CSV table of C-alpha atoms in Angstrom, one decimal:
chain,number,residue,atom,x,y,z
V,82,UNK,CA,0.0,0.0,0.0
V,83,UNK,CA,1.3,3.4,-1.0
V,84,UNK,CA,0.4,6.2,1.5
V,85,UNK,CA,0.4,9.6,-0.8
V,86,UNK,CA,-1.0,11.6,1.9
V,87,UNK,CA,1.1,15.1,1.6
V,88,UNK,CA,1.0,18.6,3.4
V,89,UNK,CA,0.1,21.9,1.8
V,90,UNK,CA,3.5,23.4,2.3
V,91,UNK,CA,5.2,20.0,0.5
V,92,UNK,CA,2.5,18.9,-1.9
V,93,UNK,CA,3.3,15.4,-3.9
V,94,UNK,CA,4.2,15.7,-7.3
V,95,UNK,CA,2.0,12.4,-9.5
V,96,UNK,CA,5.7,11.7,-10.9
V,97,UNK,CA,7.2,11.2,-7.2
V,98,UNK,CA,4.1,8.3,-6.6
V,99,UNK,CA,4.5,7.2,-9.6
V,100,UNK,CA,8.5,7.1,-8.5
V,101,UNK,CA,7.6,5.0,-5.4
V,102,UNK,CA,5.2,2.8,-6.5
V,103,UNK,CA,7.3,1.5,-9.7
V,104,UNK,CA,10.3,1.1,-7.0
V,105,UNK,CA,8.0,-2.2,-5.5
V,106,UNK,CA,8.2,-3.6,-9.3
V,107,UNK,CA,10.7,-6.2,-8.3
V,108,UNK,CA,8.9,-7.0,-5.2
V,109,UNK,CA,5.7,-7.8,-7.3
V,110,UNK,CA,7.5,-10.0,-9.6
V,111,UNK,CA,9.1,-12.2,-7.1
V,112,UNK,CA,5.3,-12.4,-5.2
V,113,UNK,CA,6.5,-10.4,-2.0
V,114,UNK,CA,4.2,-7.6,-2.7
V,115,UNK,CA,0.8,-8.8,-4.0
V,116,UNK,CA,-1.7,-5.8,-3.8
V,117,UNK,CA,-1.1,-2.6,-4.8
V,118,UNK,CA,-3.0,0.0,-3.7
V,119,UNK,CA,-2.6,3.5,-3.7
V,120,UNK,CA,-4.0,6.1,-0.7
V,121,UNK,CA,-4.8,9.6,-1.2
V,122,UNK,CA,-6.8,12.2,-0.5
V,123,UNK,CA,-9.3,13.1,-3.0
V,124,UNK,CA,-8.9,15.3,-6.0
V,125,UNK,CA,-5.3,14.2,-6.1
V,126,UNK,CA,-5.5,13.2,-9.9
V,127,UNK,CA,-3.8,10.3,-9.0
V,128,UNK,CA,-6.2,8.0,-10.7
V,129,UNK,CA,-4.6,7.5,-14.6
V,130,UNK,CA,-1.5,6.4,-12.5
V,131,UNK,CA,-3.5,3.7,-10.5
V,132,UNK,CA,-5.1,3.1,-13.6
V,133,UNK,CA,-2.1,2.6,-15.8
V,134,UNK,CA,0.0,0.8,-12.9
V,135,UNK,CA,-3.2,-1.9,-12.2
V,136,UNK,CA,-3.9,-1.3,-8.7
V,137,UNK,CA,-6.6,0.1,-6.7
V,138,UNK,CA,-7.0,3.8,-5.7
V,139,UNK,CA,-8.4,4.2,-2.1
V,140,UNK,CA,-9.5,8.2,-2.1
V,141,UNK,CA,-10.4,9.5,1.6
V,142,UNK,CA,-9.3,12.6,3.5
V,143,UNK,CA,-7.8,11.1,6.2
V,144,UNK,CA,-5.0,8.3,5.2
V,145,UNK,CA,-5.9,6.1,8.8
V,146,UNK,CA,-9.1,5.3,6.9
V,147,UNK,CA,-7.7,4.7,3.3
V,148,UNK,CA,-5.2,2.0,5.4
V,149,UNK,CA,-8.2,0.7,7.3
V,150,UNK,CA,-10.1,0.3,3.9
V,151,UNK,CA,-7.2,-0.7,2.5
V,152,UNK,CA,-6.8,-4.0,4.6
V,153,UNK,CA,-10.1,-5.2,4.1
V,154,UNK,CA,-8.9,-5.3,0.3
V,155,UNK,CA,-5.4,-7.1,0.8
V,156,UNK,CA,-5.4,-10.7,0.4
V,157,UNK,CA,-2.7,-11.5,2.7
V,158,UNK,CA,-1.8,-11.6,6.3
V,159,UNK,CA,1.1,-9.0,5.9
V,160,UNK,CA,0.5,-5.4,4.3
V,161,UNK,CA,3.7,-3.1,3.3
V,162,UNK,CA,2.8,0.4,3.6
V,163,UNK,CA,5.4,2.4,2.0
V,164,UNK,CA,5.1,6.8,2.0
V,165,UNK,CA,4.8,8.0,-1.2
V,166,UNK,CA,8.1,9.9,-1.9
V,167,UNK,CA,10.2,7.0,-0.9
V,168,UNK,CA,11.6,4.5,-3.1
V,169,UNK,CA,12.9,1.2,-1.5
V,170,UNK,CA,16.6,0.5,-2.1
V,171,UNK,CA,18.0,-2.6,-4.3
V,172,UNK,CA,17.7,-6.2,-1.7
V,173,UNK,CA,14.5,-5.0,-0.3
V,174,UNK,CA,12.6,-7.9,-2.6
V,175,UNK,CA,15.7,-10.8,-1.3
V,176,UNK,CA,15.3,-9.2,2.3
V,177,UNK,CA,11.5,-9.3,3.0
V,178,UNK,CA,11.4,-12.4,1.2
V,179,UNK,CA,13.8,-14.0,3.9
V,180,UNK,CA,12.0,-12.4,6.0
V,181,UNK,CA,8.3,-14.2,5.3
V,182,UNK,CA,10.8,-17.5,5.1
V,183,UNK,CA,12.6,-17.7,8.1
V,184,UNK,CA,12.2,-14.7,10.3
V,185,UNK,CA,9.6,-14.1,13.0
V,186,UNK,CA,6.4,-13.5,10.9
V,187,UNK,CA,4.3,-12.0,14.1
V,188,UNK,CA,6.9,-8.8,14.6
V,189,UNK,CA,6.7,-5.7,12.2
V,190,UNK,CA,9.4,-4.4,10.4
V,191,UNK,CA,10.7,-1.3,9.8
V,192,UNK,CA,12.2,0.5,6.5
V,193,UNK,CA,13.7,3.4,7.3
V,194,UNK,CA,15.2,6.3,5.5
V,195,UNK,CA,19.1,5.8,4.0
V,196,UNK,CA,21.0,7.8,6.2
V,197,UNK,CA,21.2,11.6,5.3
V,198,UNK,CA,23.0,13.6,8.0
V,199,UNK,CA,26.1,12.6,10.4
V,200,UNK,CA,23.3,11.9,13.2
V,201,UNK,CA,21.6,9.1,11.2
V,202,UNK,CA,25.1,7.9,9.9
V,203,UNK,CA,26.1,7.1,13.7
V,204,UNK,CA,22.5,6.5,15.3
V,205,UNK,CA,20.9,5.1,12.1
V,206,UNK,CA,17.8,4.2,14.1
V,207,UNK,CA,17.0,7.7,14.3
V,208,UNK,CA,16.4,8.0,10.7
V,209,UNK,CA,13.0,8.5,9.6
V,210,UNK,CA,10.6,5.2,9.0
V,211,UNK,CA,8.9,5.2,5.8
V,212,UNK,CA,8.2,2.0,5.1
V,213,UNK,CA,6.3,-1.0,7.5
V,214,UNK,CA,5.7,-4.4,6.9
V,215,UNK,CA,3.2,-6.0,9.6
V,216,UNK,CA,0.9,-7.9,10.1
V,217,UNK,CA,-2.6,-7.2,9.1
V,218,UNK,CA,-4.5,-7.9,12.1
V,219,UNK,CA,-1.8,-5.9,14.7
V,220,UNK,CA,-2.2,-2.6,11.8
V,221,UNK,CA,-6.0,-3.0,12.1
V,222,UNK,CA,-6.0,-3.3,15.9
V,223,UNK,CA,-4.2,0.0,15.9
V,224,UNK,CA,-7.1,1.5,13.9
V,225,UNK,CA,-7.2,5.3,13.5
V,226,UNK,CA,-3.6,5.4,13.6
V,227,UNK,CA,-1.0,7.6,11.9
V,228,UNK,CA,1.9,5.7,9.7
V,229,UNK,CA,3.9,7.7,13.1
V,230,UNK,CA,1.7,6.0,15.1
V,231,UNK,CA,1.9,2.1,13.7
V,232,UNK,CA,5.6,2.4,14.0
V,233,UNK,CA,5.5,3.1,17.4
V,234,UNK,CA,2.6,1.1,18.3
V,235,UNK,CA,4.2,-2.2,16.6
V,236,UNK,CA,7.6,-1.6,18.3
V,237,UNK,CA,9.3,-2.8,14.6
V,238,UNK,CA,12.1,-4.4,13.8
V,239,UNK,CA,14.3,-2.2,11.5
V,240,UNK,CA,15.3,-4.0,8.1
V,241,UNK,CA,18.9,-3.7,6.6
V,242,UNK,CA,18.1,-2.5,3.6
V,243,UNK,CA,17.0,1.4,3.5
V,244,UNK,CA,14.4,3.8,1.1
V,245,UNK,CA,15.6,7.1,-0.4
V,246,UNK,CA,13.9,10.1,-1.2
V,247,UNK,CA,12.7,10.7,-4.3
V,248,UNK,CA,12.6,14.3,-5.8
């Protein structure tokens, strides 16, 4: 699920979710991601890029209930929410595919931002999350929650690889 939810003062360009969601590509092939859906606020003209990616378009004013909508239409147990603006790094497909194979399936997982300042070189935990993988049941249990929020909440495990931000 790709959360395009932006701010008046930084407003998402339809190239930079197009940018993110073409990043899961590779995942999609190699079955780790199997629904894509895009959330946005409404009016967003991001409907021709849903359109020509194949994958759903949840339009609501608030993202907490576009996710909530959003995991009644997954078919899995797991859902990857990723922010819009973020494109995941090369081994994120090999690494959450490992993951569903031998890792502890009930604990979320964290993608954070690739470090960008000395601070999240040394501490790289401080880097900003933009990326989740969790189970469905523990993100709907935190219903009404902020992507801030379900990080917290989940008390995730950070993944190796990192996302960057996309322009």
């Amino acid at each position: 699920m790709l959360i395009a939810s932006d701010s008046p003062e930084a407003p998402l360009r339809r190239e930079t979710v197009a940018r993110s969601l073409g990043s899961l590509v590779e995942s999609c092939v190699q079955g780790v991601v199997a629904d894509a859906l895009i959330i946005s606020a409404p009016g967003r003209g991001l409907d021709g890029i849903a359109d020509e990616a194949g994958c759903a378009l949840i339009e609501t004013p608030h993202a907490a209930d576009g996710v909530a909508q959003a995991l009644k239409m997954a078919r899995r147990d797991h859902a990857f929410l990723l922010l819009a603006g973020f494109v995941v790094e090369r081994g994120f497909a090999e690494e959450t595919h490992d993951f569903f194979a031998y890792g502890d399936r009930s604990r979320a997982r964290t993608l954070r931002l690739a470090p960008e300042s000395l601070v999240t070189r040394i501490a790289p935990r401080l880097a900003q999350p933009v990326g989740l993988i969790a189970p469905k049941s523990a993100l709907a249990a935190a219903e009404g929650a902020d992507f801030a929020r379900f990080v917290r909440k989940l008390r995730a495990r950070d993944l190796t690889t990192r996302a960057r931000r996309v322009f």
